Structures are given as structure tokens and as C-alpha cells.
PDB file of C-alpha atoms in Angstrom:
ATOM      1  CA  MET X1350      52.958  23.384  89.199  1.00  0.00           C
ATOM      2  CA  VAL X1351      53.595  19.997  90.804  1.00  0.00           C
ATOM      3  CA  GLY X1352      55.363  21.810  93.633  1.00  0.00           C
ATOM      4  CA  PHE X1353      52.297  23.933  94.383  1.00  0.00           C
ATOM      5  CA  PHE X1354      50.055  20.869  94.436  1.00  0.00           C
ATOM      6  CA  MET X1355      52.490  19.101  96.763  1.00  0.00           C
ATOM      7  CA  SER X1356      52.679  22.164  98.989  1.00  0.00           C
ATOM      8  CA  SER X1357      48.899  22.399  99.186  1.00  0.00           C
ATOM      9  CA  PHE X1358      48.619  18.707 100.050  1.00  0.00           C
ATOM     10  CA  PHE X1359      51.302  18.653 102.746  1.00  0.00           C
ATOM     11  CA  LEU X1360      50.130  21.906 104.343  1.00  0.00           C
ATOM     12  CA  SER X1361      46.762  20.278 104.959  1.00  0.00           C
ATOM     13  CA  PHE X1362      48.508  18.159 107.627  1.00  0.00           C
ATOM     14  CA  TYR X1363      49.648  19.580 110.943  1.00  0.00           C
ATOM     15  CA  GLU X1364      53.342  20.286 111.502  1.00  0.00           C
ATOM     16  CA  ASN X1365      53.557  17.114 113.567  1.00  0.00           C
ATOM     17  CA  PRO X1366      51.325  14.664 111.671  1.00  0.00           C
ATOM     18  CA  PHE X1367      51.143  12.338 114.692  1.00  0.00           C
ATOM     19  CA  VAL X1368      49.686  14.991 117.021  1.00  0.00           C
ATOM     20  CA  ASP X1369      46.149  16.355 117.053  1.00  0.00           C
ATOM     21  CA  PRO X1370      46.480  20.101 117.757  1.00  0.00           C
ATOM     22  CA  GLY X1371      42.831  20.410 118.752  1.00  0.00           C
ATOM     23  CA  PHE X1372      41.907  22.963 116.077  1.00  0.00           C
ATOM     24  CA  GLU X1373      41.279  22.971 112.332  1.00  0.00           C
ATOM     25  CA  GLN X1374      43.595  24.253 109.604  1.00  0.00           C
ATOM     26  CA  GLU X1375      41.478  27.405 109.211  1.00  0.00           C
ATOM     27  CA  ASP X1376      42.643  28.415 112.688  1.00  0.00           C
ATOM     28  CA  PRO X1377      45.470  31.006 112.545  1.00  0.00           C
ATOM     29  CA  ARG X1378      47.481  28.896 114.988  1.00  0.00           C
ATOM     30  CA  TRP X1379      47.690  26.103 112.416  1.00  0.00           C
ATOM     31  CA  ILE X1380      51.194  25.370 111.115  1.00  0.00           C
ATOM     32  CA  GLY X1381      51.180  23.046 108.142  1.00  0.00           C
ATOM     33  CA  CYS X1382      53.579  20.178 107.601  1.00  0.00           C
ATOM     34  CA  TRP X1383      55.971  22.348 105.579  1.00  0.00           C
ATOM     35  CA  TRP X1384      58.984  20.045 106.007  1.00  0.00           C
ATOM     36  CA  LEU X1385      57.429  16.904 104.534  1.00  0.00           C
ATOM     37  CA  GLY X1386      57.760  18.172 100.968  1.00  0.00           C
ATOM     38  CA  PHE X1387      61.539  18.456 101.331  1.00  0.00           C
ATOM     39  CA  VAL X1388      61.702  14.861 102.575  1.00  0.00           C
ATOM     40  CA  VAL X1389      59.681  13.556  99.630  1.00  0.00           C
ATOM     41  CA  GLN X1390      61.704  15.574  97.128  1.00  0.00           C
ATOM     42  CA  GLY X1391      64.956  14.382  98.690  1.00  0.00           C
ATOM     43  CA  ILE X1392      63.876  10.743  98.413  1.00  0.00           C
ATOM     44  CA  LEU X1393      62.852  11.233  94.778  1.00  0.00           C
ATOM     45  CA  LEU X1394      66.195  12.868  93.991  1.00  0.00           C
ATOM     46  CA  LEU X1395      68.047   9.941  95.539  1.00  0.00           C
ATOM     47  CA  ILE X1396      65.968   7.477  93.517  1.00  0.00           C
ATOM     48  CA  PHE X1397      66.679   9.264  90.239  1.00  0.00           C
ATOM     49  CA  THR X1398      70.349   9.634  91.160  1.00  0.00           C
ATOM     50  CA  VAL X1399      70.867   5.855  91.006  1.00  0.00           C
ATOM     51  CA  PRO X1400      70.309   5.417  87.232  1.00  0.00           C
ATOM     52  CA  ILE X1401      72.312   8.567  86.529  1.00  0.00           C
ATOM     53  CA  ALA X1402      75.218   7.169  88.574  1.00  0.00           C
ATOM     54  CA  LEU X1403      75.195   4.018  86.412  1.00  0.00           C
ATOM     55  CA  PHE X1404      76.176   5.945  83.295  1.00  0.00           C
ATOM     56  CA  PRO X1405      79.746   5.249  82.116  1.00  0.00           C
ATOM     57  CA  ARG X1406      82.430   7.836  82.614  1.00  0.00           C
ATOM     58  CA  ARG X1407      82.631   8.362  78.869  1.00  0.00           C
ATOM     59  CA  LEU X1408      79.804   7.738  76.451  1.00  0.00           C
ATOM     60  CA  PRO X1409      80.501   5.933  73.171  1.00  0.00           C
ATOM     61  CA  GLY X1410      81.939   8.348  70.628  1.00  0.00           C
ATOM     62  CA  SER X1411      82.929  10.926  73.241  1.00  0.00           C
ATOM     63  CA  ARG X1412      86.645  10.556  72.455  1.00  0.00           C
ATOM     64  CA  CYS X1413      86.224  12.076  69.032  1.00  0.00           C
ATOM     65  CA  ILE X1414      84.292  14.990  70.437  1.00  0.00           C
ATOM     66  CA  THR X1415      86.821  15.484  73.228  1.00  0.00           C
ATOM     67  CA  SER X1416      89.783  15.475  70.891  1.00  0.00           C
ATOM     68  CA  GLY X1417      88.094  17.965  68.620  1.00  0.00           C
ATOM     69  CA  SER X1418      87.292  20.301  71.479  1.00  0.00           C
ATOM     70  CA  GLU X1419      90.848  20.067  72.792  1.00  0.00           C
ATOM     71  CA  GLU X1420      92.187  21.094  69.406  1.00  0.00           C
ATOM     72  CA  SER X1421      89.875  24.097  69.192  1.00  0.00           C
ATOM     73  CA  GLY X1422      90.805  25.200  72.710  1.00  0.00           C
ATOM     74  CA  LEU X1423      87.451  26.943  73.170  1.00  0.00           C
ATOM     75  CA  VAL X1424      85.893  24.826  75.912  1.00  0.00           C
ATOM     76  CA  SER X1425      88.697  22.814  77.468  1.00  0.00           C
ATOM     77  CA  ASN X1426      90.733  25.676  78.907  1.00  0.00           C
ATOM     78  CA  PHE X1427      90.208  28.907  80.756  1.00  0.00           C
ATOM     79  CA  ALA X1428      91.218  31.091  77.833  1.00  0.00           C
ATOM     80  CA  GLY X1429      88.509  29.541  75.709  1.00  0.00           C
ATOM     81  CA  LEU X1430      85.958  30.199  78.448  1.00  0.00           C
ATOM     82  CA  LEU X1431      86.926  33.866  78.629  1.00  0.00           C
ATOM     83  CA  ALA X1432      86.699  34.148  74.864  1.00  0.00           C
ATOM     84  CA  ALA X1433      83.210  32.642  74.885  1.00  0.00           C
ATOM     85  CA  LEU X1434      82.064  34.982  77.672  1.00  0.00           C
ATOM     86  CA  LYS X1435      83.441  37.958  75.786  1.00  0.00           C
ATOM     87  CA  ARG X1436      81.541  36.965  72.670  1.00  0.00           C
ATOM     88  CA  LEU X1437      78.316  36.687  74.660  1.00  0.00           C
ATOM     89  CA  ALA X1438      78.879  40.007  76.413  1.00  0.00           C
ATOM     90  CA  LEU X1439      79.407  41.753  73.076  1.00  0.00           C
ATOM     91  CA  ASN X1440      76.262  40.257  71.578  1.00  0.00           C
ATOM     92  CA  PRO X1441      73.621  43.001  72.050  1.00  0.00           C
ATOM     93  CA  LEU X1442      70.673  40.722  71.291  1.00  0.00           C
ATOM     94  CA  TYR X1443      71.752  38.176  73.898  1.00  0.00           C
ATOM     95  CA  VAL X1444      72.451  40.848  76.527  1.00  0.00           C
ATOM     96  CA  LEU X1445      69.079  42.519  75.987  1.00  0.00           C
ATOM     97  CA  LEU X1446      67.268  39.186  76.255  1.00  0.00           C
ATOM     98  CA  ILE X1447      69.043  38.450  79.535  1.00  0.00           C
ATOM     99  CA  LEU X1448      68.172  41.901  80.913  1.00  0.00           C
ATOM    100  CA  ASN X1449      64.561  41.459  79.812  1.00  0.00           C
ATOM    101  CA  THR X1450      64.350  38.113  81.618  1.00  0.00           C
ATOM    102  CA  ILE X1451      65.881  39.566  84.781  1.00  0.00           C
ATOM    103  CA  MET X1452      63.471  42.510  84.834  1.00  0.00           C
ATOM    104  CA  ALA X1453      60.499  40.203  84.215  1.00  0.00           C
ATOM    105  CA  ILE X1454      61.528  37.946  87.105  1.00  0.00           C
ATOM    106  CA  PHE X1455      62.032  40.918  89.426  1.00  0.00           C
ATOM    107  CA  GLY X1456      58.607  42.252  88.494  1.00  0.00           C
ATOM    108  CA  ALA X1457      56.764  39.020  89.217  1.00  0.00           C
ATOM    109  CA  PHE X1458      58.903  37.594  92.021  1.00  0.00           C
ATOM    110  CA  GLY X1459      57.453  39.641  94.859  1.00  0.00           C
ATOM    111  CA  HIS X1460      53.932  39.113  93.574  1.00  0.00           C
ATOM    112  CA  TYR X1461      54.165  35.325  93.581  1.00  0.00           C
ATOM    113  CA  ILE X1462      56.010  35.216  96.899  1.00  0.00           C
ATOM    114  CA  MET X1463      53.477  37.309  98.823  1.00  0.00           C
ATOM    115  CA  LEU X1464      50.293  36.228  97.021  1.00  0.00           C
ATOM    116  CA  PRO X1465      49.604  33.127  99.187  1.00  0.00           C
ATOM    117  CA  LYS X1466      50.053  35.095 102.417  1.00  0.00           C
ATOM    118  CA  TYR X1467      47.891  37.922 101.062  1.00  0.00           C
ATOM    119  CA  MET X1468      45.110  35.483 100.223  1.00  0.00           C
ATOM    120  CA  GLU X1469      45.364  33.952 103.690  1.00  0.00           C
ATOM    121  CA  ASN X1470      44.883  37.298 105.436  1.00  0.00           C
ATOM    122  CA  GLN X1471      42.475  38.905 102.989  1.00  0.00           C
ATOM    123  CA  PHE X1472      40.127  35.983 102.387  1.00  0.00           C
ATOM    124  CA  ARG X1473      40.799  33.967 105.560  1.00  0.00           C
ATOM    125  CA  LEU X1474      41.958  30.913 103.649  1.00  0.00           C
ATOM    126  CA  SER X1475      44.056  28.132 105.055  1.00  0.00           C
ATOM    127  CA  SER X1476      47.685  27.895 103.969  1.00  0.00           C
ATOM    128  CA  SER X1477      46.799  24.796 101.960  1.00  0.00           C
ATOM    129  CA  ASP X1478      43.982  26.484 100.031  1.00  0.00           C
ATOM    130  CA  SER X1479      45.939  29.689  99.432  1.00  0.00           C
ATOM    131  CA  SER X1480      48.864  27.723  98.000  1.00  0.00           C
ATOM    132  CA  LEU X1481      46.525  25.790  95.729  1.00  0.00           C
ATOM    133  CA  LEU X1482      44.694  28.886  94.468  1.00  0.00           C
ATOM    134  CA  SER X1483      47.683  31.188  94.035  1.00  0.00           C
ATOM    135  CA  GLY X1484      50.216  28.936  92.298  1.00  0.00           C
ATOM    136  CA  PRO X1485      48.649  26.698  89.619  1.00  0.00           C
ATOM    137  CA  PRO X1486      46.630  29.452  87.859  1.00  0.00           C
ATOM    138  CA  GLY X1487      49.760  31.500  87.167  1.00  0.00           C
ATOM    139  CA  ILE X1488      51.855  28.502  86.160  1.00  0.00           C
ATOM    140  CA  GLY X1489      49.005  27.210  84.015  1.00  0.00           C
ATOM    141  CA  ALA X1490      48.758  30.553  82.224  1.00  0.00           C
ATOM    142  CA  VAL X1491      52.485  30.427  81.446  1.00  0.00           C
ATOM    143  CA  MET X1492      52.186  26.883  80.096  1.00  0.00           C
ATOM    144  CA  ILE X1493      49.218  27.759  77.893  1.00  0.00           C
ATOM    145  CA  SER X1494      50.908  30.897  76.568  1.00  0.00           C
ATOM    146  CA  CYS X1495      54.091  28.963  75.697  1.00  0.00           C
ATOM    147  CA  VAL X1496      52.126  26.317  73.806  1.00  0.00           C
ATOM    148  CA  ALA X1497      49.970  28.927  72.060  1.00  0.00           C
ATOM    149  CA  GLY X1498      53.014  31.029  71.144  1.00  0.00           C
ATOM    150  CA  GLY X1499      54.876  28.027  69.754  1.00  0.00           C
ATOM    151  CA  TYR X1500      51.866  26.997  67.693  1.00  0.00           C
ATOM    152  CA  MET X1501      51.429  30.499  66.257  1.00  0.00           C
ATOM    153  CA  ILE X1502      55.109  30.712  65.307  1.00  0.00           C
ATOM    154  CA  TRP X1503      54.940  27.274  63.677  1.00  0.00           C
ATOM    155  CA  LYS X1504      51.722  28.100  61.840  1.00  0.00           C
ATOM    156  CA  LEU X1505      52.335  31.711  60.791  1.00  0.00           C
ATOM    157  CA  LYS X1506      56.131  31.513  60.386  1.00  0.00           C
ATOM    158  CA  PRO X1507      56.719  35.222  61.096  1.00  0.00           C
ATOM    159  CA  SER X1508      60.005  36.911  60.313  1.00  0.00           C
ATOM    160  CA  ALA X1509      62.569  37.773  62.977  1.00  0.00           C
ATOM    161  CA  LYS X1510      61.519  41.419  62.745  1.00  0.00           C
ATOM    162  CA  MET X1511      57.871  40.588  63.367  1.00  0.00           C
ATOM    163  CA  LEU X1512      58.816  38.398  66.331  1.00  0.00           C
ATOM    164  CA  SER X1513      60.828  41.256  67.825  1.00  0.00           C
ATOM    165  CA  VAL X1514      57.931  43.666  67.382  1.00  0.00           C
ATOM    166  CA  GLY X1515      55.552  41.167  68.958  1.00  0.00           C
ATOM    167  CA  LEU X1516      57.837  40.716  71.959  1.00  0.00           C
ATOM    168  CA  VAL X1517      58.089  44.476  72.445  1.00  0.00           C
ATOM    169  CA  VAL X1518      54.301  44.858  72.313  1.00  0.00           C
ATOM    170  CA  LEU X1519      53.646  42.004  74.742  1.00  0.00           C
ATOM    171  CA  GLU X1520      56.318  43.133  77.195  1.00  0.00           C
ATOM    172  CA  THR X1521      54.938  46.675  77.066  1.00  0.00           C
ATOM    173  CA  ILE X1522      51.460  45.384  77.886  1.00  0.00           C
ATOM    174  CA  THR X1523      52.921  43.388  80.778  1.00  0.00           C
ATOM    175  CA  ALA X1524      54.780  46.415  82.144  1.00  0.00           C
ATOM    176  CA  VAL X1525      51.670  48.593  81.884  1.00  0.00           C
ATOM    177  CA  GLY X1526      49.698  45.893  83.678  1.00  0.00           C
ATOM    178  CA  PHE X1527      52.132  45.891  86.596  1.00  0.00           C
ATOM    179  CA  PHE X1528      51.885  49.672  86.860  1.00  0.00           C
ATOM    180  CA  LEU X1529      48.084  49.506  86.798  1.00  0.00           C
ATOM    181  CA  LEU X1530      48.180  47.065  89.707  1.00  0.00           C
ATOM    182  CA  MET X1531      49.716  49.851  91.803  1.00  0.00           C
ATOM    183  CA  ILE X1532      46.705  52.138  91.337  1.00  0.00           C
ATOM    184  CA  PRO X1533      44.016  50.306  93.367  1.00  0.00           C
ATOM    185  CA  ARG X1534      44.665  51.023  97.005  1.00  0.00           C
ATOM    186  CA  CYS X1535      42.922  50.403 100.266  1.00  0.00           C
ATOM    187  CA  THR X1536      42.489  53.113 102.842  1.00  0.00           C
ATOM    188  CA  ASN X1537      44.828  52.893 105.790  1.00  0.00           C
ATOM    189  CA  LEU X1538      43.041  51.395 108.770  1.00  0.00           C
ATOM    190  CA  GLU X1539      44.053  52.404 112.254  1.00  0.00           C
ATOM    191  CA  MET X1540      45.026  49.519 114.494  1.00  0.00           C
ATOM    192  CA  THR X1541      43.052  49.685 117.717  1.00  0.00           C
ATOM    193  CA  ASN X1542      45.477  50.001 120.606  1.00  0.00           C
ATOM    194  CA  TYR X1543      45.615  51.260 124.158  1.00  0.00           C
ATOM    195  CA  GLY X1544      49.023  52.888 124.175  1.00  0.00           C
ATOM    196  CA  ILE X1545      52.620  52.069 123.328  1.00  0.00           C
ATOM    197  CA  ASN X1546      55.333  50.427 125.389  1.00  0.00           C
ATOM    198  CA  ASP X1547      58.822  49.097 124.678  1.00  0.00           C
ATOM    199  CA  GLU X1548      57.394  46.034 122.926  1.00  0.00           C
ATOM    200  CA  GLY X1549      55.104  48.024 120.620  1.00  0.00           C
ATOM    201  CA  LEU X1550      51.371  48.629 120.635  1.00  0.00           C
ATOM    202  CA  ILE X1551      49.392  47.703 123.721  1.00  0.00           C
ATOM    203  CA  LEU X1552      46.527  45.570 122.432  1.00  0.00           C
ATOM    204  CA  GLU X1553      45.019  44.393 125.711  1.00  0.00           C
ATOM    205  CA  ASN X1554      42.482  46.260 127.773  1.00  0.00           C
ATOM    206  CA  ALA X1555      39.872  45.461 130.375  1.00  0.00           C
ATOM    207  CA  CYS X1556      37.478  44.338 127.628  1.00  0.00           C
ATOM    208  CA  ASN X1557      39.769  41.519 126.419  1.00  0.00           C
ATOM    209  CA  LEU X1558      42.164  41.025 129.315  1.00  0.00           C
ATOM    210  CA  ASN X1559      40.701  37.663 130.305  1.00  0.00           C
ATOM    211  CA  CYS X1560      40.591  36.333 126.736  1.00  0.00           C
ATOM    212  CA  ASN X1561      44.262  35.244 126.665  1.00  0.00           C
ATOM    213  CA  CYS X1562      44.644  36.538 123.114  1.00  0.00           C
ATOM    214  CA  SER X1563      47.693  35.500 121.124  1.00  0.00           C
ATOM    215  CA  GLN X1564      49.811  38.252 119.594  1.00  0.00           C
ATOM    216  CA  THR X1565      51.691  35.904 117.277  1.00  0.00           C
ATOM    217  CA  ALA X1566      48.815  35.064 114.909  1.00  0.00           C
ATOM    218  CA  PHE X1567      47.771  38.206 113.025  1.00  0.00           C
ATOM    219  CA  THR X1568      44.155  37.704 111.912  1.00  0.00           C
ATOM    220  CA  PRO X1569      42.808  41.234 111.435  1.00  0.00           C
ATOM    221  CA  VAL X1570      39.125  42.104 111.508  1.00  0.00           C
ATOM    222  CA  CYS X1571      37.469  45.400 110.680  1.00  0.00           C
ATOM    223  CA  GLY X1572      35.124  47.278 112.943  1.00  0.00           C
ATOM    224  CA  PRO X1573      31.564  48.196 111.914  1.00  0.00           C
ATOM    225  CA  ASP X1574      32.703  51.680 110.867  1.00  0.00           C
ATOM    226  CA  GLY X1575      35.009  50.230 108.204  1.00  0.00           C
ATOM    227  CA  LYS X1576      37.916  52.327 109.485  1.00  0.00           C
ATOM    228  CA  THR X1577      38.952  50.573 112.674  1.00  0.00           C
ATOM    229  CA  LEU X1578      41.166  47.507 112.610  1.00  0.00           C
ATOM    230  CA  TYR X1579      41.565  44.942 115.360  1.00  0.00           C
ATOM    231  CA  PHE X1580      44.546  42.637 115.640  1.00  0.00           C
ATOM    232  CA  SER X1581      42.276  39.602 115.828  1.00  0.00           C
ATOM    233  CA  PRO X1582      38.674  38.754 116.725  1.00  0.00           C
ATOM    234  CA  CYS X1583      39.959  37.860 120.173  1.00  0.00           C
ATOM    235  CA  HIS X1584      41.417  41.349 120.651  1.00  0.00           C
ATOM    236  CA  ALA X1585      38.061  42.781 119.609  1.00  0.00           C
ATOM    237  CA  GLY X1586      36.515  40.776 122.434  1.00  0.00           C
ATOM    238  CA  CYS X1587      34.271  38.766 120.113  1.00  0.00           C
ATOM    239  CA  SER X1588      32.735  35.680 121.653  1.00  0.00           C
ATOM    240  CA  SER X1589      30.792  34.225 118.718  1.00  0.00           C
ATOM    241  CA  SER X1590      30.815  34.192 114.932  1.00  0.00           C
ATOM    242  CA  LEU X1591      28.670  33.154 112.001  1.00  0.00           C
ATOM    243  CA  ASN X1592      29.917  32.967 108.391  1.00  0.00           C
ATOM    244  CA  GLU X1593      33.038  35.003 109.180  1.00  0.00           C
ATOM    245  CA  THR X1594      30.913  37.682 110.905  1.00  0.00           C
ATOM    246  CA  PHE X1595      31.892  38.130 114.539  1.00  0.00           C
ATOM    247  CA  THR X1596      29.373  39.199 117.148  1.00  0.00           C
ATOM    248  CA  ASN X1597      29.173  40.043 120.853  1.00  0.00           C
ATOM    249  CA  CYS X1598      32.425  42.001 120.693  1.00  0.00           C
ATOM    250  CA  SER X1599      33.102  43.632 124.043  1.00  0.00           C
ATOM    251  CA  CYS X1600      35.820  45.983 122.738  1.00  0.00           C
ATOM    252  CA  VAL X1601      33.774  47.517 119.908  1.00  0.00           C
ATOM    253  CA  PHE X1602      32.002  50.761 120.744  1.00  0.00           C
ATOM    254  CA  ASP X1603      30.212  53.423 118.719  1.00  0.00           C
ATOM    255  CA  SER X1604      30.774  57.161 118.876  1.00  0.00           C
ATOM    256  CA  SER X1605      28.439  57.503 121.864  1.00  0.00           C
ATOM    257  CA  GLY X1606      30.402  54.961 123.886  1.00  0.00           C
ATOM    258  CA  LEU X1607      27.820  52.206 123.641  1.00  0.00           C
ATOM    259  CA  GLN X1608      28.844  48.683 122.762  1.00  0.00           C
ATOM    260  CA  ARG X1609      28.111  47.685 119.187  1.00  0.00           C
ATOM    261  CA  ILE X1610      27.646  44.254 117.655  1.00  0.00           C
ATOM    262  CA  MET X1611      29.907  43.664 114.664  1.00  0.00           C
TER     263      MET X1611
END
């Protein structure tokens, strides 16, 4: 969660903090200071490395533990490592728990990776706000559920069988929830274009030719019919806006060929 807060804070600064780009962070051309978080984390790691490096090579009492482990031969040599791995691989409960964790991560990984970008495009949020709104709620829910689950186990003291049944029920609900998320769908909107060339769709026409529209910042807007999609307000020829509603759009026409105001 700290990482999401740091990301939100650093993305509120421009990529070069010493340069004024001339536009606000809500502008699609804005590139946040993504690299500053790595610098801060690197400095913190170096600071915490110093006390760790001051630890002695062997802690007091480690000789007894080392001699015992050497006699058992389970950890100190390669044969012992293979034996331990074999025991884990033949443990069905351990293997199933690992597979369950892997499937859970695969199910949620794409969601958490693309959620900030989805919120940016769908709700026209800045990268800083989308990072702040997409990360902490999910992490907070995990933290609360872990604390609540630990308290219930401590208070109710269920048997191993009841815990297994509870895990199956909760994981089933989670899986069903992911499948239900696939049901809501948006209708496919047709991107307004004026032909195709070797580089892709031709997005410029006489109505927006003098607007110098950028084709690197994808900020889609819908037409008044709810079915037409424009690459950006600039490509729609819009010259003014109010509360995310763009008006005076020279490239938007109705079925009769007359210009419409979005």
C-alpha cells in the first residue's frame, strides 16, 4: 500500500521536476515522475543495508545448530535439498495450496495491472489519482480480511476440516465473482477514420487538419449518437469544453450532414 501512495505522490510531479511543461497533470501529454520512486527506494535500501552488514558472520550459538545440521545432512548438501524437495512435491496438501495461490495470482494480476490505465481512460483521471484510487482499496481489503480471518480462527477455533471447507467456499465465491465480471460488456464503438494507409487509420481530415492533433495520446471521446468514437477531442475538431463536455466540434455531423454540437 505504501508503494501505491508513493506512486501517486511522485506521479503528481512532471517527469522532469525542474521543467514546467505548460500544462496540468490532467492533460494526456502529462508524464509523471515515474523514476523518482526507484531513487527513493534505492536510497532506503542502502540505508537499511548498513545495519544488516554490521551483523557478525556467525551469530552466538550458531555453531551448535550448524553442527547438528551437518550431521543430519538434510540442509547442508545437495542430496538433502533434493530429499526435501521430493517430500514437498509428494505432499498433496502443500501442492494444492501452491496451485491455489498461483491461480489466484493469475486471476487478479491482469486486473490490478490494467485497472489504473482503465480508470485513466474511462474516467479521465490523472495517473496520480488513478494510482491512488485503484491500489489502496484492494490492498486495504486484503489487510482487513487477513486480520478478520485471523481473529475468527483465534476466537472460534475451528477444526482443520472446517477451515478446509471454508477455504473452498470462499475460493468458489471468488472464482464466480471473476466470471461474473466478464458478463458486463460495452458495445463496440467504431473509431472515426478517413481511410487506411501503411501506418494504420487515417485520423486527419479537412475538419481537423490545422489542429495539429497528437496521435500518441489516446484520449477517446464519444459522439452524440453514442456509437461513434473519436481518437481525441482534438480529432473531433472540438474547440471548447465545459465539465468534460466538448462543444463546437467541426468533425461531428448528424445523419443529414449538418454539424452537431457534442
